[in-house]
CSV table of C-alpha atoms and ligand atoms in Angstrom, one decimal:
chain,number,residue,atom,x,y,z
F,26,MET,CA,-49.6,17.6,-66.5
F,27,LEU,CA,-52.8,16.1,-65.2
F,28,ILE,CA,-51.1,12.8,-64.4
F,29,ASP,CA,-48.4,14.5,-62.3
F,30,ARG,CA,-51.1,16.3,-60.3
F,31,LEU,CA,-52.8,12.9,-59.7
F,32,ARG,CA,-49.5,11.3,-58.7
F,33,ALA,CA,-48.9,14.2,-56.2
F,34,ASP,CA,-52.3,13.6,-54.8
F,35,LEU,CA,-51.6,9.9,-54.3
F,36,ALA,CA,-48.2,10.8,-52.7
F,37,ALA,CA,-50.0,13.2,-50.3
F,38,LEU,CA,-52.3,10.4,-49.2
F,39,ASP,CA,-49.2,8.3,-48.5
F,40,ASP,CA,-47.5,11.1,-46.6
F,41,ARG,CA,-50.6,11.4,-44.3
F,42,ALA,CA,-50.9,7.6,-44.0
F,43,LEU,CA,-54.4,7.9,-45.5
F,44,ARG,CA,-53.9,5.7,-48.6
F,45,ARG,CA,-56.3,2.8,-48.4
F,46,SER,CA,-55.9,-0.7,-49.8
F,47,ARG,CA,-58.0,-3.8,-50.1
F,48,ARG,CA,-57.6,-7.1,-48.3
F,49,THR,CA,-58.4,-10.0,-50.7
F,50,LEU,CA,-60.5,-12.8,-49.3
F,51,ASP,CA,-60.2,-16.4,-50.7
F,52,SER,CA,-63.2,-17.8,-48.8
F,53,ALA,CA,-66.9,-17.0,-48.5
F,54,CYS,CA,-68.2,-14.2,-46.2
F,55,GLY,CA,-68.3,-15.2,-42.5
F,56,PRO,CA,-66.5,-14.8,-39.2
F,57,ARG,CA,-63.7,-17.2,-40.2
F,58,VAL,CA,-62.1,-16.2,-43.5
F,59,GLN,CA,-58.9,-16.7,-45.4
F,60,VAL,CA,-57.3,-13.3,-46.2
F,61,ASP,CA,-54.2,-13.1,-48.3
F,62,GLY,CA,-53.5,-16.7,-47.3
F,63,GLN,CA,-54.0,-16.1,-43.6
F,64,PRO,CA,-56.8,-17.5,-41.5
F,65,MET,CA,-58.6,-14.6,-39.7
F,66,LEU,CA,-61.4,-14.1,-37.3
F,67,ALA,CA,-63.3,-11.1,-38.8
F,68,PHE,CA,-65.4,-8.5,-37.0
F,69,CYS,CA,-65.9,-6.3,-40.1
F,70,SER,CA,-68.8,-7.4,-42.2
F,71,ASN,CA,-72.3,-6.1,-42.0
F,72,ASP,CA,-73.6,-9.7,-42.4
F,73,TYR,CA,-75.4,-9.4,-39.0
F,74,LEU,CA,-77.5,-12.5,-39.2
F,75,GLY,CA,-74.8,-14.7,-40.9
F,76,LEU,CA,-77.0,-15.1,-44.0
F,77,ALA,CA,-74.2,-14.4,-46.5
F,78,GLY,CA,-72.8,-17.8,-45.8
F,79,GLU,CA,-76.1,-19.6,-45.3
F,80,PRO,CA,-76.4,-22.7,-47.6
F,81,ALA,CA,-80.1,-22.2,-48.2
F,82,LEU,CA,-79.3,-18.8,-49.6
F,83,ALA,CA,-76.6,-20.1,-51.9
F,84,GLU,CA,-79.0,-22.8,-53.0
F,85,ALA,CA,-81.7,-20.1,-53.7
F,86,LEU,CA,-79.1,-18.3,-55.9
F,87,ARG,CA,-78.5,-21.5,-57.8
F,88,ALA,CA,-82.3,-22.0,-58.2
F,89,GLY,CA,-82.6,-18.4,-59.3
F,90,THR,CA,-80.0,-18.7,-62.1
F,91,ALA,CA,-81.6,-22.0,-63.2
F,92,ARG,CA,-85.0,-20.3,-63.6
F,93,TRP,CA,-83.9,-16.8,-64.8
F,94,ALA,CA,-80.3,-17.3,-66.1
F,95,GLY,CA,-78.1,-14.2,-66.3
F,96,GLY,CA,-78.7,-10.5,-66.6
F,97,ALA,CA,-81.9,-8.5,-66.9
F,98,GLY,CA,-80.8,-7.1,-70.3
F,99,ALA,CA,-82.2,-3.6,-69.9
F,100,SER,CA,-83.4,-1.0,-67.5
F,101,HIS,CA,-86.7,-1.7,-65.7
F,102,LEU,CA,-88.8,0.6,-67.8
F,103,VAL,CA,-87.5,-0.7,-71.1
F,104,SER,CA,-87.5,-4.5,-70.9
F,105,GLY,CA,-85.5,-5.4,-67.8
F,106,HIS,CA,-88.4,-5.8,-65.3
F,107,TYR,CA,-89.3,-9.4,-64.5
F,108,ARG,CA,-92.1,-11.1,-62.6
F,109,VAL,CA,-89.7,-12.0,-59.8
F,110,HIS,CA,-88.8,-8.3,-59.4
F,111,THR,CA,-92.4,-7.5,-58.8
F,112,GLN,CA,-92.8,-10.4,-56.4
F,113,LEU,CA,-89.8,-9.2,-54.4
F,114,GLU,CA,-91.2,-5.6,-54.2
F,115,THR,CA,-94.6,-6.8,-53.0
F,116,ARG,CA,-92.9,-9.0,-50.4
F,117,LEU,CA,-90.6,-6.3,-49.2
F,118,ALA,CA,-93.3,-3.6,-48.9
F,119,ALA,CA,-95.6,-5.9,-46.9
F,120,PHE,CA,-92.7,-7.0,-44.7
F,121,VAL,CA,-91.8,-3.5,-43.6
F,122,GLY,CA,-95.5,-2.5,-43.4
F,123,MET,CA,-95.6,-0.2,-46.4
F,124,GLU,CA,-98.0,0.0,-49.4
F,125,ALA,CA,-95.4,-0.3,-52.1
F,126,ALA,CA,-91.7,-0.7,-52.8
F,127,LEU,CA,-89.1,-0.3,-55.6
F,128,TYR,CA,-86.1,-2.6,-55.8
F,129,LEU,CA,-82.8,-1.1,-56.8
F,130,SER,CA,-79.3,-2.5,-57.4
F,131,THR,CA,-77.6,-1.0,-54.3
F,132,GLY,CA,-78.3,1.2,-51.3
F,133,TYR,CA,-76.0,3.8,-52.7
F,134,MET,CA,-78.1,4.1,-55.8
F,135,ALA,CA,-81.3,4.2,-53.7
F,136,ASN,CA,-80.0,7.1,-51.6
F,137,LEU,CA,-78.5,8.9,-54.5
F,138,GLY,CA,-81.9,8.8,-56.3
F,139,VAL,CA,-84.6,9.3,-53.7
F,140,ALA,CA,-83.9,12.9,-52.5
F,141,PRO,CA,-83.6,14.3,-56.0
F,142,ALA,CA,-86.9,12.7,-56.9
F,143,LEU,CA,-88.7,14.5,-54.1
F,144,VAL,CA,-87.0,17.9,-53.7
F,145,GLY,CA,-85.0,20.2,-56.0
F,146,ARG,CA,-84.0,23.9,-56.5
F,147,GLY,CA,-85.8,26.2,-54.1
F,148,ASP,CA,-86.3,23.3,-51.6
F,149,ALA,CA,-84.4,22.3,-48.5
F,150,ILE,CA,-82.9,19.1,-47.1
F,151,PHE,CA,-82.2,18.7,-43.4
F,152,ALA,CA,-79.6,16.1,-42.7
F,153,ASP,CA,-78.0,14.6,-39.6
F,154,ARG,CA,-74.3,15.4,-39.7
F,155,LEU,CA,-73.4,11.8,-39.3
F,156,ASN,CA,-75.5,10.5,-42.2
F,157,HIS,CA,-74.0,8.0,-44.6
F,158,ALA,CA,-72.1,9.4,-47.5
F,159,SER,CA,-74.7,8.2,-50.0
F,160,LEU,CA,-77.4,10.4,-48.3
F,161,VAL,CA,-75.0,13.4,-48.5
F,162,ASP,CA,-74.4,12.7,-52.2
F,163,GLY,CA,-78.1,12.3,-52.8
F,164,ALA,CA,-78.8,15.7,-51.1
F,165,LEU,CA,-76.1,17.4,-53.3
F,166,LEU,CA,-77.5,15.9,-56.4
F,167,ALA,CA,-81.0,17.2,-55.5
F,168,ARG,CA,-79.6,20.8,-55.7
F,169,ALA,CA,-81.8,21.7,-52.8
F,170,GLU,CA,-80.3,23.8,-50.0
F,171,LEU,CA,-78.5,21.3,-47.6
F,172,LYS,CA,-78.8,22.1,-43.9
F,173,ARG,CA,-76.9,19.7,-41.7
F,174,TYR,CA,-77.7,19.6,-38.0
F,175,PRO,CA,-75.5,18.3,-35.2
F,176,HIS,CA,-75.9,14.5,-34.6
F,177,GLY,CA,-79.2,13.7,-33.1
F,178,ASP,CA,-79.8,17.4,-32.1
F,179,LEU,CA,-83.6,17.8,-32.3
F,180,SER,CA,-83.7,21.4,-31.1
F,181,ALA,CA,-81.1,22.5,-33.6
F,182,LEU,CA,-83.2,20.7,-36.3
F,183,ALA,CA,-86.4,22.4,-35.1
F,184,ARG,CA,-84.8,25.8,-35.3
F,185,LEU,CA,-83.6,25.2,-38.8
F,186,LEU,CA,-87.0,24.0,-39.8
F,187,ALA,CA,-88.8,27.0,-38.2
F,188,ARG,CA,-86.5,29.4,-40.1
F,189,SER,CA,-86.8,27.7,-43.5
F,190,THR,CA,-88.9,29.3,-46.2
F,191,ALA,CA,-88.2,26.4,-48.7
F,192,ALA,CA,-91.1,25.3,-50.9
F,193,ARG,CA,-90.6,21.6,-50.1
F,194,LYS,CA,-88.6,20.1,-47.3
F,195,ALA,CA,-87.2,16.7,-46.5
F,196,ILE,CA,-85.5,15.4,-43.3
F,197,VAL,CA,-83.0,12.7,-44.1
F,198,THR,CA,-81.5,10.4,-41.6
F,199,ASP,CA,-79.8,7.0,-41.0
F,200,SER,CA,-81.8,4.9,-38.6
F,201,VAL,CA,-78.7,3.2,-37.1
F,202,PHE,CA,-75.6,5.4,-37.6
F,203,SER,CA,-73.1,3.3,-39.4
F,204,MET,CA,-69.9,4.4,-37.6
F,205,ASP,CA,-71.5,4.9,-34.1
F,206,GLY,CA,-74.2,2.2,-33.9
F,207,ASP,CA,-76.7,4.5,-32.2
F,208,LEU,CA,-80.3,5.1,-33.2
F,209,ALA,CA,-81.9,8.2,-34.7
F,210,PRO,CA,-84.9,9.5,-32.6
F,211,LEU,CA,-87.3,8.5,-35.4
F,212,ALA,CA,-90.6,9.2,-33.5
F,213,GLU,CA,-89.4,12.8,-32.7
F,214,LEU,CA,-88.2,13.3,-36.3
F,215,LEU,CA,-91.6,12.2,-37.6
F,216,ALA,CA,-93.3,14.6,-35.2
F,217,LEU,CA,-91.1,17.4,-36.6
F,218,ALA,CA,-91.7,16.3,-40.1
F,219,GLU,CA,-95.5,16.6,-39.5
F,220,ARG,CA,-95.2,19.9,-37.7
F,221,HIS,CA,-93.1,21.4,-40.5
F,222,ALA,CA,-94.7,19.6,-43.5
F,223,CYS,CA,-91.6,17.6,-44.5
F,224,TRP,CA,-90.8,14.3,-46.0
F,225,LEU,CA,-88.9,12.0,-43.7
F,226,ILE,CA,-86.4,9.7,-45.5
F,227,VAL,CA,-85.0,7.0,-43.3
F,228,ASP,CA,-82.0,4.9,-44.4
F,229,ASP,CA,-82.4,1.6,-42.5
F,230,ALA,CA,-79.3,-0.1,-44.0
F,231,HIS,CA,-78.2,-1.4,-40.6
F,232,GLY,CA,-81.7,-1.9,-39.1
F,233,PHE,CA,-83.4,-4.0,-41.8
F,234,GLY,CA,-83.4,-7.6,-40.7
F,235,VAL,CA,-82.0,-6.7,-37.3
F,236,LEU,CA,-84.5,-4.4,-35.6
F,237,GLY,CA,-88.2,-4.7,-34.9
F,238,PRO,CA,-90.4,-7.8,-34.8
F,239,GLN,CA,-89.1,-10.5,-37.2
F,240,GLY,CA,-86.4,-8.0,-38.3
F,241,ARG,CA,-89.0,-5.7,-40.0
F,242,GLY,CA,-86.7,-2.8,-39.4
F,243,ALA,CA,-86.5,0.5,-37.6
F,244,LEU,CA,-89.9,1.9,-38.4
F,245,ALA,CA,-91.6,-1.3,-37.3
F,246,ALA,CA,-89.5,-1.2,-34.1
F,247,ALA,CA,-90.7,2.3,-33.4
F,248,GLY,CA,-94.3,1.6,-34.5
F,249,LEU,CA,-94.3,4.5,-37.0
F,250,ALA,CA,-96.5,4.9,-40.0
F,251,SER,CA,-97.1,7.9,-42.2
F,252,TRP,CA,-97.3,8.8,-45.9
F,253,ARG,CA,-94.4,11.2,-45.1
F,254,LEU,CA,-92.1,8.3,-44.4
F,255,ILE,CA,-89.8,7.1,-47.1
F,256,TYR,CA,-88.0,3.9,-46.1
F,257,VAL,CA,-84.8,2.8,-47.6
F,258,GLY,CA,-83.7,-0.8,-46.8
F,259,THR,CA,-80.5,-2.4,-48.1
F,260,LEU,CA,-80.1,-6.0,-49.0
F,261,GLY,CA,-76.3,-6.4,-48.8
F,262,LYS,CA,-76.1,-6.3,-45.1
F,263,ALA,CA,-78.4,-8.4,-42.8
F,264,ALA,CA,-80.1,-9.8,-46.0
F,265,GLY,CA,-76.8,-11.4,-47.0
F,266,LEU,CA,-76.9,-10.6,-50.7
F,267,SER,CA,-77.0,-7.3,-52.6
F,268,GLY,CA,-79.4,-4.6,-53.5
F,269,ALA,CA,-81.8,-2.2,-51.9
F,270,PHE,CA,-85.4,-1.0,-51.9
F,271,VAL,CA,-87.3,2.2,-51.3
F,272,ALA,CA,-90.8,1.7,-49.7
F,273,GLY,CA,-93.6,4.0,-48.7
F,274,GLN,CA,-97.1,5.1,-49.6
F,275,ALA,CA,-98.4,3.9,-53.0
F,276,ASP,CA,-98.6,7.3,-54.7
F,277,VAL,CA,-95.1,8.2,-53.5
F,278,LEU,CA,-93.7,5.0,-55.0
F,279,ALA,CA,-95.7,5.6,-58.2
F,280,TRP,CA,-93.8,9.0,-58.5
F,281,LEU,CA,-90.5,7.5,-57.6
F,282,LEU,CA,-90.9,4.9,-60.4
F,283,GLN,CA,-91.3,7.9,-62.8
F,284,SER,CA,-88.6,10.0,-61.5
F,285,MET,CA,-85.8,8.2,-59.7
F,286,ARG,CA,-82.9,8.5,-62.1
F,287,THR,CA,-80.8,5.9,-60.4
F,288,TYR,CA,-83.7,3.5,-61.1
F,289,LEU,CA,-84.6,4.6,-64.6
F,290,PHE,CA,-81.1,4.9,-66.1
F,291,THR,CA,-79.5,1.6,-65.0
F,292,THR,CA,-79.8,-2.0,-65.9
F,293,GLY,CA,-82.2,-4.0,-63.7
F,294,ALA,CA,-80.5,-6.2,-61.2
F,295,PRO,CA,-80.3,-9.9,-62.3
F,296,PRO,CA,-83.7,-11.5,-61.7
F,297,ALA,CA,-81.9,-14.5,-60.2
F,298,LEU,CA,-80.8,-12.2,-57.4
F,299,ALA,CA,-84.4,-11.1,-56.8
F,300,HIS,CA,-85.3,-14.8,-56.7
F,301,ALA,CA,-82.7,-15.4,-54.0
F,302,LEU,CA,-83.7,-12.3,-52.1
F,303,LEU,CA,-87.2,-13.8,-51.6
F,304,THR,CA,-85.5,-16.6,-49.6
F,305,SER,CA,-83.5,-14.0,-47.8
F,306,VAL,CA,-86.6,-12.2,-46.6
F,307,ASP,CA,-88.0,-15.6,-45.5
F,308,LEU,CA,-84.9,-16.3,-43.5
F,309,ILE,CA,-85.0,-12.9,-41.9
F,310,GLU,CA,-88.7,-13.4,-41.0
F,311,GLN,CA,-87.9,-16.8,-39.5
F,312,GLY,CA,-84.7,-15.5,-38.0
F,313,ASP,CA,-85.7,-14.9,-34.3
F,314,ALA,CA,-83.1,-17.4,-33.1
F,315,ARG,CA,-80.4,-15.6,-35.1
F,316,ARG,CA,-81.5,-12.2,-33.7
F,317,THR,CA,-81.5,-13.6,-30.1
F,318,ARG,CA,-78.0,-15.0,-30.6
F,319,LEU,CA,-76.8,-11.7,-32.0
F,320,ALA,CA,-78.3,-9.8,-29.0
F,321,ALA,CA,-76.6,-12.2,-26.6
F,322,LEU,CA,-73.3,-11.6,-28.3
F,323,ILE,CA,-73.7,-7.9,-28.1
F,324,ALA,CA,-74.5,-8.1,-24.4
F,325,HIS,CA,-71.6,-10.5,-23.9
F,326,LEU,CA,-69.1,-8.1,-25.6
F,327,ARG,CA,-70.4,-5.1,-23.5
F,328,ALA,CA,-70.1,-7.1,-20.3
F,329,GLU,CA,-66.7,-8.6,-21.1
F,330,LEU,CA,-64.9,-5.6,-22.5
F,331,GLN,CA,-63.7,-3.4,-19.7
F,332,LEU,CA,-61.7,-0.5,-20.9
F,333,SER,CA,-60.2,2.6,-19.2
F,334,ARG,CA,-58.3,4.7,-21.7
F,335,TRP,CA,-60.4,3.7,-24.7
F,336,GLN,CA,-64.2,3.8,-24.7
F,337,LEU,CA,-66.8,1.3,-25.9
F,338,MET,CA,-69.3,3.7,-27.4
F,339,PRO,CA,-72.9,3.5,-26.2
F,340,SER,CA,-74.7,1.2,-28.8
F,341,GLY,CA,-77.2,-1.6,-28.5
F,342,THR,CA,-76.8,-2.6,-32.2
F,343,PRO,CA,-74.3,-5.0,-33.7
F,344,ILE,CA,-72.1,-2.0,-34.5
F,345,GLN,CA,-69.9,-1.7,-31.4
F,346,PRO,CA,-67.2,1.0,-31.9
F,347,VAL,CA,-64.3,1.4,-29.6
F,348,LEU,CA,-63.3,5.0,-29.5
F,349,ILE,CA,-59.5,5.5,-29.5
F,350,GLY,CA,-59.2,9.1,-30.6
F,351,ASP,CA,-55.7,9.3,-32.2
F,352,ASN,CA,-55.5,8.2,-35.8
F,353,ALA,CA,-52.1,6.6,-35.5
F,354,GLU,CA,-53.0,4.7,-32.3
F,355,ALA,CA,-56.2,3.4,-33.9
F,356,VAL,CA,-54.3,2.1,-36.9
F,357,ALA,CA,-51.6,0.6,-34.6
F,358,VAL,CA,-54.2,-1.3,-32.5
F,359,ALA,CA,-55.9,-2.6,-35.6
F,360,GLN,CA,-52.5,-3.8,-36.9
F,361,ALA,CA,-51.7,-5.5,-33.5
F,362,LEU,CA,-55.1,-7.3,-33.6
F,363,TRP,CA,-54.4,-8.3,-37.2
F,364,ASP,CA,-51.1,-9.8,-36.2
F,365,GLU,CA,-52.9,-12.1,-33.8
F,366,GLY,CA,-55.5,-13.1,-36.4
F,367,LEU,CA,-58.3,-10.7,-35.4
F,368,TRP,CA,-59.6,-8.5,-38.1
F,369,VAL,CA,-61.2,-5.2,-36.9
F,370,PRO,CA,-61.2,-2.1,-39.1
F,371,ALA,CA,-59.8,1.2,-37.9
F,372,ILE,CA,-62.0,4.0,-39.0
F,373,ARG,CA,-60.4,7.4,-39.4
F,374,PRO,CA,-61.3,10.9,-40.5
F,375,PRO,CA,-62.9,11.9,-42.9
F,376,THR,CA,-65.2,8.9,-42.4
F,377,VAL,CA,-65.5,10.0,-38.7
F,378,PRO,CA,-64.9,13.4,-37.1
F,379,GLN,CA,-61.4,14.6,-36.3
F,380,GLY,CA,-60.1,13.2,-33.1
F,381,SER,CA,-62.6,10.3,-33.0
F,382,ALA,CA,-60.7,7.5,-34.7
F,383,ARG,CA,-62.0,4.2,-33.7
F,384,LEU,CA,-62.2,0.5,-34.1
F,385,ARG,CA,-65.5,-0.5,-35.7
F,386,ILE,CA,-66.4,-3.9,-34.3
F,387,SER,CA,-69.4,-5.5,-36.0
F,388,LEU,CA,-71.0,-8.6,-34.6
F,389,SER,CA,-72.8,-11.3,-36.5
F,390,ALA,CA,-75.1,-14.2,-35.3
F,391,ALA,CA,-72.4,-16.4,-36.9
F,392,HIS,CA,-69.9,-15.4,-34.2
F,393,THR,CA,-69.5,-17.5,-31.1
F,394,ALA,CA,-69.3,-16.4,-27.5
F,395,GLU,CA,-65.7,-17.6,-27.6
F,396,ASP,CA,-64.9,-15.4,-30.6
F,397,VAL,CA,-66.2,-12.4,-28.7
F,398,ARG,CA,-64.2,-13.3,-25.6
F,399,ARG,CA,-61.0,-13.7,-27.7
F,400,LEU,CA,-61.5,-10.2,-29.1
F,401,ALA,CA,-62.3,-8.6,-25.7
F,402,THR,CA,-59.2,-10.3,-24.1
F,403,ALA,CA,-56.9,-9.0,-26.9
F,404,LEU,CA,-58.3,-5.5,-26.7
F,405,GLN,CA,-57.9,-5.3,-23.0
F,406,ARG,CA,-54.3,-6.5,-23.2
F,407,LEU,CA,-53.4,-4.0,-26.0
F,408,GLU,CA,-54.9,-1.1,-24.1
F,409,LYS,CA,-52.5,-1.7,-21.2
F,410,ARG,CA,-49.5,-2.0,-23.5
F,411,PRO,CA,-47.2,1.1,-23.2
U,515,PLP,C1,-74.0,0.4,-46.6
U,515,PLP,C2,-74.9,1.6,-46.5
U,515,PLP,C3,-75.5,2.1,-47.6
U,515,PLP,C4,-75.2,1.6,-49.0
U,515,PLP,O1,-75.8,0.4,-49.3
U,515,PLP,P1,-75.2,-0.5,-50.4
U,515,PLP,O2,-76.3,-1.5,-50.7
U,515,PLP,O3,-74.0,-1.1,-49.8
U,515,PLP,O4,-74.8,0.4,-51.6
U,515,PLP,C5,-76.4,3.2,-47.4
U,515,PLP,N1,-76.6,3.7,-46.2
U,515,PLP,C6,-75.9,3.2,-45.1
U,515,PLP,C7,-76.2,3.8,-43.8
U,515,PLP,C8,-75.0,2.2,-45.2
U,515,PLP,O5,-74.4,1.7,-44.2
C-alpha cells in the first residue's frame, strides 16, 4: 500500500539519522530567542542586519495593515496589484541600479519562475554545482538542458559554453553561496555571458542589503551593468521581512511580467507587506552602521576562532561555516553547543557534498562581540574534546 511505502521511507530517514524536525520559537527573530521554553543564543538566521526585530519595521507593518488591511485578493494581473506594489518595484529597481523590477512572494518562487520564462526546450542552462535548490528546480522546470559546472570553475564553464549548440543559453549562479559564504566571480561570469551570448541570472539572496554601497547588492559591489543581467533579490533575509524581486532591463522585465508563471498564477503578496518593505529598503540604505558592525563581528570571529582539526571556511560574508566533515560528528557538536545554549545548525548531505558536513554560523549586526567570543570559546573547547 502507498501508505506503507511512505512509512518505510520515513523509517529509512530515521535509520540514517536524516529525519529533520523543527524547533519552535516563542519569541521574535533575533540573536536571543526562546526555543521550546529555553533561552538560546542563535547563530542561524539570515537576518544579517538585525532588521527582523527592528521596531521601526514592526511599526511599518502596523501602518501597512492600517492603510491596506489584509490580503491582495487576487493575482497581480487580475485585480491583486496595488499602488504600493508598484512603488516598491520602482524603489527596488532604482536601489539595485536596474531599470525595472517585479515583486514576488518569495525567493523560491522568483527562482522557480525566472529561468523557464527565458529558456525552454532546445536551450541550455549552465549552473554552478553549489547553486541554491530553488535555482536547480527552476532549471528543471525550464526543460532546457541543464549543465552543472564544478563550483566556481570558470574554465569548465567556458568549455561547456564553447561546446553548446543550444539556441538560447543562460548562466545561473548564486552571488553568495548559501552553505559556503564565498562569492561567485560575477565579472568573469558576465564576460563569459557576453562572449557566448547568454543571459546571466544572479541570485543575490545573501548579498542584497549586505554587499555593495548602502547594501545595494552583489552587482553594485562588482560595478556590473548589462541587459544580460537578471538580478534576483530576496526580502526575507537582510531585508527582515518576506518576499523577493527580479530586476533587470525594462524589456526583459516586461517579458517576465507576461511569462513568469510563479508571478502570474499566484495571489499577490499582501500590500501591507509591500508598504513595510519600503521602510525596509530605507533602513538598508541608511544601514551603514549596521553593516560596519557586521563586518567587525565577522573579523572578530575569524580572529578569535583558532581551530586545528576543523576548518573555518574562507568567507568574508556573514555566512561563516566550520567544516567538520563527518555527519555524526557535526551533529554531535551542534548538540553539544545546543546543550550550552548556543544554537548553530549542522548542515549535512544532501544539502552539502558528501564528507563536508559543517556548522553553518551566520552572524547578524544584532550580535555583540561578547556573543561571538562565547561561540568561539565553546567551539575551541569542543574541538579538543576526545
Ligand atoms: C533563501 C534563498 C532563496 C529563497 O528565498 P526565499 O525568499 O526564502 O524563498 C533563494 N536563493 C538562495 C541562495 C537562498 O539562500
